PDB file of C-alpha atoms in Angstrom:
ATOM      1  CA  ALA A   1     -86.951 -26.343  48.136  1.00 85.00           C
ATOM      2  CA  GLN A   2     -84.838 -23.795  50.021  1.00 88.00           C
ATOM      3  CA  SER A   3     -82.640 -20.886  49.244  1.00 93.00           C
ATOM      4  CA  VAL A   4     -80.230 -18.686  50.931  1.00 96.00           C
ATOM      5  CA  THR A   5     -79.000 -15.312  50.356  1.00 96.00           C
ATOM      6  CA  GLN A   6     -76.050 -13.512  51.518  1.00 97.00           C
ATOM      7  CA  LEU A   7     -76.518 -10.069  51.071  1.00 91.00           C
ATOM      8  CA  ASP A   8     -72.811  -8.829  51.262  1.00 94.00           C
ATOM      9  CA  SER A   9     -70.157 -10.677  49.317  1.00 95.00           C
ATOM     10  CA  GLN A  10     -67.431  -8.771  51.544  1.00 96.00           C
ATOM     11  CA  VAL A  11     -67.221  -7.180  54.540  1.00 97.00           C
ATOM     12  CA  PRO A  12     -64.440  -4.990  55.702  1.00 96.00           C
ATOM     13  CA  VAL A  13     -64.331  -3.909  59.474  1.00 96.00           C
ATOM     14  CA  PHE A  14     -61.962  -2.358  61.658  1.00 96.00           C
ATOM     15  CA  GLU A  15     -60.512  -4.329  64.476  1.00 96.00           C
ATOM     16  CA  GLU A  16     -62.617  -4.264  67.469  1.00 96.00           C
ATOM     17  CA  ALA A  17     -65.459  -2.850  65.656  1.00 97.00           C
ATOM     18  CA  PRO A  18     -69.027  -4.646  65.656  1.00 97.00           C
ATOM     19  CA  VAL A  19     -70.031  -6.712  62.565  1.00 97.00           C
ATOM     20  CA  GLU A  20     -73.288  -7.808  61.388  1.00 97.00           C
ATOM     21  CA  LEU A  21     -73.312 -10.350  58.490  1.00 97.00           C
ATOM     22  CA  ARG A  22     -76.740 -10.793  56.788  1.00 97.00           C
ATOM     23  CA  CYS A  23     -78.517 -13.846  55.759  1.00 97.00           C
ATOM     24  CA  ASN A  24     -81.890 -14.234  54.142  1.00 97.00           C
ATOM     25  CA  TYR A  25     -83.765 -17.548  53.374  1.00 96.00           C
ATOM     26  CA  SER A  26     -86.716 -18.708  51.591  1.00 94.00           C
ATOM     27  CA  SER A  27     -88.590 -22.146  52.175  1.00 91.00           C
ATOM     28  CA  SER A  28     -91.896 -23.488  52.022  1.00 87.00           C
ATOM     29  CA  VAL A  29     -91.391 -25.755  55.238  1.00 89.00           C
ATOM     30  CA  SER A  30     -89.943 -24.987  58.391  1.00 88.00           C
ATOM     31  CA  VAL A  31     -86.143 -24.703  58.670  1.00 90.00           C
ATOM     32  CA  TYR A  32     -83.091 -25.269  60.629  1.00 93.00           C
ATOM     33  CA  LEU A  33     -80.596 -22.337  60.328  1.00 95.00           C
ATOM     34  CA  PHE A  34     -76.711 -22.675  60.819  1.00 96.00           C
ATOM     35  CA  TRP A  35     -73.618 -20.371  60.524  1.00 97.00           C
ATOM     36  CA  TYR A  36     -70.365 -21.917  59.475  1.00 97.00           C
ATOM     37  CA  VAL A  37     -67.074 -20.621  59.069  1.00 96.00           C
ATOM     38  CA  GLN A  38     -64.151 -21.452  56.731  1.00 94.00           C
ATOM     39  CA  TYR A  39     -60.759 -20.401  57.213  1.00 91.00           C
ATOM     40  CA  PRO A  40     -58.228 -20.765  54.075  1.00 85.00           C
ATOM     41  CA  ASN A  41     -57.656 -24.112  52.627  1.00 78.00           C
ATOM     42  CA  GLN A  42     -59.615 -25.398  55.343  1.00 83.00           C
ATOM     43  CA  GLY A  43     -63.155 -27.406  55.754  1.00 86.00           C
ATOM     44  CA  LEU A  44     -66.084 -25.751  57.393  1.00 92.00           C
ATOM     45  CA  GLN A  45     -66.510 -25.281  61.155  1.00 94.00           C
ATOM     46  CA  LEU A  46     -69.802 -24.855  62.913  1.00 94.00           C
ATOM     47  CA  LEU A  47     -70.473 -21.387  64.882  1.00 96.00           C
ATOM     48  CA  LEU A  48     -73.839 -21.726  65.578  1.00 95.00           C
ATOM     49  CA  LYS A  49     -77.535 -23.106  65.081  1.00 94.00           C
ATOM     50  CA  TYR A  50     -81.013 -22.458  65.366  1.00 93.00           C
ATOM     51  CA  LEU A  51     -83.192 -25.751  65.744  1.00 89.00           C
ATOM     52  CA  SER A  52     -86.282 -24.356  67.945  1.00 85.00           C
ATOM     53  CA  GLY A  53     -86.704 -22.295  70.849  1.00 87.00           C
ATOM     54  CA  SER A  54     -85.098 -18.967  71.789  1.00 88.00           C
ATOM     55  CA  THR A  55     -84.690 -17.105  68.289  1.00 89.00           C
ATOM     56  CA  LEU A  56     -81.082 -15.582  69.796  1.00 95.00           C
ATOM     57  CA  VAL A  57     -78.604 -18.130  69.449  1.00 95.00           C
ATOM     58  CA  LYS A  58     -75.120 -17.946  70.599  1.00 95.00           C
ATOM     59  CA  GLY A  59     -72.372 -19.508  69.275  1.00 94.00           C
ATOM     60  CA  ILE A  60     -68.508 -20.039  69.458  1.00 94.00           C
ATOM     61  CA  ASN A  61     -65.649 -17.273  69.435  1.00 92.00           C
ATOM     62  CA  GLY A  62     -68.308 -14.605  70.624  1.00 95.00           C
ATOM     63  CA  PHE A  63     -70.625 -15.018  67.414  1.00 97.00           C
ATOM     64  CA  GLU A  64     -74.651 -14.713  68.201  1.00 97.00           C
ATOM     65  CA  ALA A  65     -77.282 -14.836  65.592  1.00 97.00           C
ATOM     66  CA  GLU A  66     -81.068 -13.726  65.888  1.00 95.00           C
ATOM     67  CA  PHE A  67     -83.697 -16.051  63.887  1.00 95.00           C
ATOM     68  CA  ASN A  68     -86.696 -13.596  62.564  1.00 94.00           C
ATOM     69  CA  LYS A  69     -89.341 -15.777  61.217  1.00 91.00           C
ATOM     70  CA  SER A  70     -91.224 -12.764  59.860  1.00 93.00           C
ATOM     71  CA  GLN A  71     -88.331 -11.593  58.019  1.00 93.00           C
ATOM     72  CA  THR A  72     -87.168 -14.758  57.173  1.00 94.00           C
ATOM     73  CA  SER A  73     -83.592 -13.636  58.133  1.00 96.00           C
ATOM     74  CA  PHE A  74     -80.955 -15.039  60.146  1.00 97.00           C
ATOM     75  CA  HIS A  75     -78.190 -12.398  61.006  1.00 97.00           C
ATOM     76  CA  LEU A  76     -74.836 -13.090  62.433  1.00 98.00           C
ATOM     77  CA  ARG A  77     -73.313 -10.546  64.843  1.00 97.00           C
ATOM     78  CA  LYS A  78     -70.276 -10.141  66.953  1.00 97.00           C
ATOM     79  CA  PRO A  79     -69.981  -7.010  69.004  1.00 97.00           C
ATOM     80  CA  SER A  80     -65.993  -6.764  68.552  1.00 97.00           C
ATOM     81  CA  VAL A  81     -64.015  -8.559  66.152  1.00 96.00           C
ATOM     82  CA  HIS A  82     -60.468  -9.555  66.299  1.00 95.00           C
ATOM     83  CA  ILE A  83     -57.752 -10.087  63.247  1.00 94.00           C
ATOM     84  CA  SER A  84     -58.455 -14.071  63.569  1.00 93.00           C
ATOM     85  CA  ASP A  85     -62.036 -13.650  62.680  1.00 95.00           C
ATOM     86  CA  THR A  86     -60.801 -13.024  58.935  1.00 95.00           C
ATOM     87  CA  ALA A  87     -62.521 -15.736  57.122  1.00 96.00           C
ATOM     88  CA  GLU A  88     -65.239 -16.743  54.986  1.00 96.00           C
ATOM     89  CA  TYR A  89     -68.969 -17.165  56.772  1.00 98.00           C
ATOM     90  CA  PHE A  90     -71.511 -19.384  55.059  1.00 97.00           C
ATOM     91  CA  CYS A  91     -74.913 -19.145  56.231  1.00 97.00           C
ATOM     92  CA  ALA A  92     -77.045 -22.770  55.771  1.00 97.00           C
ATOM     93  CA  VAL A  93     -80.461 -23.942  55.997  1.00 96.00           C
ATOM     94  CA  ARG A  94     -81.957 -27.274  56.200  1.00 93.00           C
ATOM     95  CA  GLY A  95     -85.727 -27.798  55.593  1.00 90.00           C
ATOM     96  CA  GLU A  96     -87.579 -29.882  57.626  1.00 87.00           C
ATOM     97  CA  GLY A  97     -87.727 -33.493  56.788  1.00 84.00           C
ATOM     98  CA  ALA A  98     -84.824 -32.964  54.257  1.00 88.00           C
ATOM     99  CA  GLN A  99     -81.018 -33.980  55.279  1.00 89.00           C
ATOM    100  CA  LYS A 100     -78.999 -31.741  52.785  1.00 92.00           C
ATOM    101  CA  LEU A 101     -77.844 -28.341  53.659  1.00 95.00           C
ATOM    102  CA  VAL A 102     -78.419 -25.591  51.140  1.00 96.00           C
ATOM    103  CA  PHE A 103     -75.586 -22.888  51.398  1.00 97.00           C
ATOM    104  CA  GLY A 104     -75.394 -19.068  50.676  1.00 97.00           C
ATOM    105  CA  GLN A 105     -72.562 -17.922  48.487  1.00 96.00           C
ATOM    106  CA  GLY A 106     -70.619 -16.686  51.552  1.00 96.00           C
ATOM    107  CA  THR A 107     -69.239 -13.405  53.124  1.00 97.00           C
ATOM    108  CA  ARG A 108     -65.631 -12.612  53.189  1.00 97.00           C
ATOM    109  CA  LEU A 109     -65.207 -10.907  56.523  1.00 97.00           C
ATOM    110  CA  THR A 110     -61.741  -8.836  56.250  1.00 95.00           C
ATOM    111  CA  ILE A 111     -60.379  -7.370  59.797  1.00 95.00           C
ATOM    112  CA  ASN A 112     -58.298  -4.323  59.266  1.00 90.00           C
ATOM    113  CA  PRO A 113     -55.822  -3.209  62.375  1.00 86.00           C
TER     114      PRO A 113
ATOM    115  CA  ASP B   1     -63.395 -37.380  69.312  1.00 55.00           C
ATOM    116  CA  THR B   2     -61.177 -37.157  66.356  1.00 78.00           C
ATOM    117  CA  GLY B   3     -63.032 -35.192  63.280  1.00 91.00           C
ATOM    118  CA  VAL B   4     -63.867 -35.963  59.943  1.00 95.00           C
ATOM    119  CA  SER B   5     -60.728 -36.778  57.910  1.00 96.00           C
ATOM    120  CA  GLN B   6     -60.403 -36.722  54.142  1.00 97.00           C
ATOM    121  CA  ASP B   7     -57.722 -37.907  52.010  1.00 97.00           C
ATOM    122  CA  PRO B   8     -55.955 -37.023  49.971  1.00 96.00           C
ATOM    123  CA  ARG B   9     -56.067 -32.849  50.887  1.00 95.00           C
ATOM    124  CA  HIS B  10     -54.804 -32.193  47.102  1.00 96.00           C
ATOM    125  CA  LYS B  11     -55.060 -33.980  43.951  1.00 97.00           C
ATOM    126  CA  ILE B  12     -53.776 -32.792  40.671  1.00 98.00           C
ATOM    127  CA  THR B  13     -54.858 -34.865  37.733  1.00 97.00           C
ATOM    128  CA  LYS B  14     -54.755 -34.794  34.164  1.00 97.00           C
ATOM    129  CA  ARG B  15     -58.094 -34.586  31.986  1.00 97.00           C
ATOM    130  CA  GLY B  16     -59.603 -38.025  31.336  1.00 97.00           C
ATOM    131  CA  GLN B  17     -58.133 -39.859  34.318  1.00 98.00           C
ATOM    132  CA  ASN B  18     -60.046 -41.247  37.289  1.00 98.00           C
ATOM    133  CA  VAL B  19     -59.583 -40.136  40.663  1.00 98.00           C
ATOM    134  CA  THR B  20     -61.077 -41.477  43.739  1.00 98.00           C
ATOM    135  CA  PHE B  21     -61.228 -39.888  47.356  1.00 98.00           C
ATOM    136  CA  ARG B  22     -61.646 -41.180  50.785  1.00 98.00           C
ATOM    137  CA  CYS B  23     -63.664 -39.577  53.841  1.00 98.00           C
ATOM    138  CA  ASP B  24     -63.539 -41.144  57.278  1.00 97.00           C
ATOM    139  CA  PRO B  25     -66.420 -39.831  59.516  1.00 96.00           C
ATOM    140  CA  ILE B  26     -66.531 -39.211  63.092  1.00 93.00           C
ATOM    141  CA  SER B  27     -66.744 -42.565  65.106  1.00 90.00           C
ATOM    142  CA  GLU B  28     -70.429 -43.685  65.548  1.00 86.00           C
ATOM    143  CA  HIS B  29     -71.889 -41.270  63.031  1.00 91.00           C
ATOM    144  CA  ASN B  30     -74.438 -43.039  60.671  1.00 91.00           C
ATOM    145  CA  ARG B  31     -74.828 -40.110  58.377  1.00 94.00           C
ATOM    146  CA  LEU B  32     -72.328 -39.121  55.934  1.00 96.00           C
ATOM    147  CA  TYR B  33     -72.348 -36.390  53.301  1.00 97.00           C
ATOM    148  CA  TRP B  34     -70.595 -35.180  50.139  1.00 97.00           C
ATOM    149  CA  TYR B  35     -70.638 -31.420  48.802  1.00 97.00           C
ATOM    150  CA  ARG B  36     -68.703 -29.869  46.071  1.00 96.00           C
ATOM    151  CA  GLN B  37     -67.442 -26.124  46.841  1.00 94.00           C
ATOM    152  CA  THR B  38     -65.982 -24.259  43.478  1.00 94.00           C
ATOM    153  CA  LEU B  39     -63.968 -20.908  43.990  1.00 89.00           C
ATOM    154  CA  GLY B  40     -66.065 -18.082  45.578  1.00 87.00           C
ATOM    155  CA  GLN B  41     -69.078 -19.856  46.299  1.00 91.00           C
ATOM    156  CA  GLY B  42     -70.772 -22.213  48.836  1.00 93.00           C
ATOM    157  CA  PRO B  43     -70.662 -25.791  48.898  1.00 95.00           C
ATOM    158  CA  GLU B  44     -73.369 -27.847  47.083  1.00 96.00           C
ATOM    159  CA  PHE B  45     -75.042 -31.108  48.012  1.00 96.00           C
ATOM    160  CA  LEU B  46     -74.048 -34.041  45.912  1.00 96.00           C
ATOM    161  CA  THR B  47     -75.085 -37.000  48.109  1.00 96.00           C
ATOM    162  CA  TYR B  48     -75.602 -38.617  51.135  1.00 95.00           C
ATOM    163  CA  PHE B  49     -75.779 -42.116  52.940  1.00 95.00           C
ATOM    164  CA  GLN B  50     -77.356 -43.228  56.158  1.00 93.00           C
ATOM    165  CA  ASN B  51     -75.087 -46.259  57.327  1.00 92.00           C
ATOM    166  CA  GLU B  52     -74.309 -48.139  53.729  1.00 92.00           C
ATOM    167  CA  ALA B  53     -77.539 -46.996  51.942  1.00 93.00           C
ATOM    168  CA  GLN B  54     -77.488 -44.122  49.667  1.00 93.00           C
ATOM    169  CA  LEU B  55     -80.563 -42.219  50.131  1.00 93.00           C
ATOM    170  CA  GLU B  56     -80.335 -38.938  48.024  1.00 92.00           C
ATOM    171  CA  LYS B  57     -78.172 -38.074  45.097  1.00 93.00           C
ATOM    172  CA  SER B  58     -78.092 -34.375  43.283  1.00 92.00           C
ATOM    173  CA  ARG B  59     -78.697 -33.927  39.950  1.00 88.00           C
ATOM    174  CA  LEU B  60     -74.890 -32.448  39.957  1.00 82.00           C
ATOM    175  CA  LEU B  61     -73.982 -36.127  40.491  1.00 84.00           C
ATOM    176  CA  SER B  62     -73.290 -37.167  37.029  1.00 87.00           C
ATOM    177  CA  ASP B  63     -72.707 -40.629  35.846  1.00 92.00           C
ATOM    178  CA  ARG B  64     -69.078 -40.227  36.015  1.00 95.00           C
ATOM    179  CA  PHE B  65     -69.608 -39.696  39.777  1.00 95.00           C
ATOM    180  CA  SER B  66     -69.961 -42.433  42.109  1.00 95.00           C
ATOM    181  CA  ALA B  67     -70.179 -42.564  45.887  1.00 96.00           C
ATOM    182  CA  GLU B  68     -69.832 -45.617  48.179  1.00 95.00           C
ATOM    183  CA  ARG B  69     -69.968 -46.643  51.837  1.00 95.00           C
ATOM    184  CA  PRO B  70     -69.477 -50.247  51.734  1.00 90.00           C
ATOM    185  CA  LYS B  71     -69.688 -50.957  55.553  1.00 86.00           C
ATOM    186  CA  GLY B  72     -71.482 -47.962  56.659  1.00 84.00           C
ATOM    187  CA  SER B  73     -67.959 -46.469  58.047  1.00 90.00           C
ATOM    188  CA  PHE B  74     -65.773 -44.686  55.502  1.00 96.00           C
ATOM    189  CA  SER B  75     -66.988 -43.630  52.172  1.00 97.00           C
ATOM    190  CA  THR B  76     -65.359 -43.221  48.777  1.00 97.00           C
ATOM    191  CA  LEU B  77     -65.952 -40.902  45.902  1.00 97.00           C
ATOM    192  CA  GLU B  78     -64.871 -41.739  42.556  1.00 97.00           C
ATOM    193  CA  ILE B  79     -65.106 -39.640  39.457  1.00 97.00           C
ATOM    194  CA  GLN B  80     -64.252 -40.944  35.869  1.00 97.00           C
ATOM    195  CA  ARG B  81     -63.066 -39.252  33.035  1.00 97.00           C
ATOM    196  CA  THR B  82     -62.439 -35.907  34.794  1.00 97.00           C
ATOM    197  CA  GLU B  83     -63.058 -32.652  33.292  1.00 96.00           C
ATOM    198  CA  GLN B  84     -61.813 -29.318  33.878  1.00 96.00           C
ATOM    199  CA  GLY B  85     -64.985 -28.371  35.367  1.00 94.00           C
ATOM    200  CA  ASP B  86     -64.567 -30.998  37.938  1.00 96.00           C
ATOM    201  CA  SER B  87     -62.108 -28.944  39.503  1.00 97.00           C
ATOM    202  CA  ALA B  88     -63.355 -27.978  43.116  1.00 96.00           C
ATOM    203  CA  MET B  89     -63.054 -28.721  46.884  1.00 95.00           C
ATOM    204  CA  TYR B  90     -64.870 -31.943  47.906  1.00 96.00           C
ATOM    205  CA  LEU B  91     -66.042 -31.597  51.138  1.00 96.00           C
ATOM    206  CA  CYS B  92     -67.079 -34.628  53.566  1.00 97.00           C
ATOM    207  CA  ALA B  93     -69.513 -34.220  56.403  1.00 96.00           C
ATOM    208  CA  SER B  94     -70.867 -36.706  58.993  1.00 95.00           C
ATOM    209  CA  SER B  95     -73.554 -36.448  61.716  1.00 93.00           C
ATOM    210  CA  LEU B  96     -75.418 -38.720  64.036  1.00 90.00           C
ATOM    211  CA  ARG B  97     -79.248 -39.350  63.564  1.00 81.00           C
ATOM    212  CA  THR B  98     -80.910 -37.879  66.523  1.00 75.00           C
ATOM    213  CA  VAL B  99     -84.377 -36.945  67.904  1.00 64.00           C
ATOM    214  CA  GLY B 100     -85.091 -33.546  66.352  1.00 63.00           C
ATOM    215  CA  THR B 101     -82.069 -32.732  63.964  1.00 70.00           C
ATOM    216  CA  ASP B 102     -78.671 -33.797  63.490  1.00 80.00           C
ATOM    217  CA  THR B 103     -75.641 -31.537  62.794  1.00 88.00           C
ATOM    218  CA  GLN B 104     -73.061 -31.656  60.166  1.00 93.00           C
ATOM    219  CA  TYR B 105     -69.788 -32.106  60.938  1.00 93.00           C
ATOM    220  CA  PHE B 106     -67.143 -31.136  58.165  1.00 95.00           C
ATOM    221  CA  GLY B 107     -63.600 -32.474  57.286  1.00 95.00           C
ATOM    222  CA  PRO B 108     -60.878 -30.388  55.743  1.00 94.00           C
ATOM    223  CA  GLY B 109     -61.651 -31.218  52.053  1.00 94.00           C
ATOM    224  CA  THR B 110     -59.924 -32.852  48.842  1.00 96.00           C
ATOM    225  CA  ARG B 111     -59.073 -29.921  46.463  1.00 95.00           C
ATOM    226  CA  LEU B 112     -59.064 -31.466  42.713  1.00 97.00           C
ATOM    227  CA  THR B 113     -57.457 -29.659  40.260  1.00 97.00           C
ATOM    228  CA  VAL B 114     -57.997 -30.929  36.597  1.00 97.00           C
ATOM    229  CA  LEU B 115     -55.253 -30.136  34.177  1.00 96.00           C
TER     230      LEU B 115
END
């Protein structure tokens, strides 16, 4: 079985500042990792994914994430945020051979002008 | 490509009533998933189909819940005798089975409120 822990429920930052949203996972098998974003009253949009290969993954809207197997982490980063990045961000894991995604509880990113 | 669509977007019902939601996946996607998301939480897996076969069901899916995908295209999720605890956002996702792993694309969700 897999589990995901998003270490911060809320992250407030100022516009144009850098941000890191933390995600740790546990699994007894190899995993695939995902970050999704959810804007108010909408479904989830895929930001980026790690399947294999390079541990640094680049996604949409200037986001990137780094897979660290030894620390079982997959933190999401953006060097300069915009007001439009205000949303809920979910880290998800899928175990090898499984189909379902297991999500963390989410991190609410709030951008202050 | 049109995305995953869900209908209705919002549903308000009284406790004890039955409700049915519909999901239309991305064209040619052979896998379809249902998740439930309660306020302030991440989505939780309910069930998934490959073509018309329901291959996995979560223990969250009580006997009052049933899902179908009769022709391997759209899917329906029915909740019988709704309870206030069923109030949540019901999300549908679809994917195309490929070599390696496939990526799930989500619809906008159906928000259910049980009074």
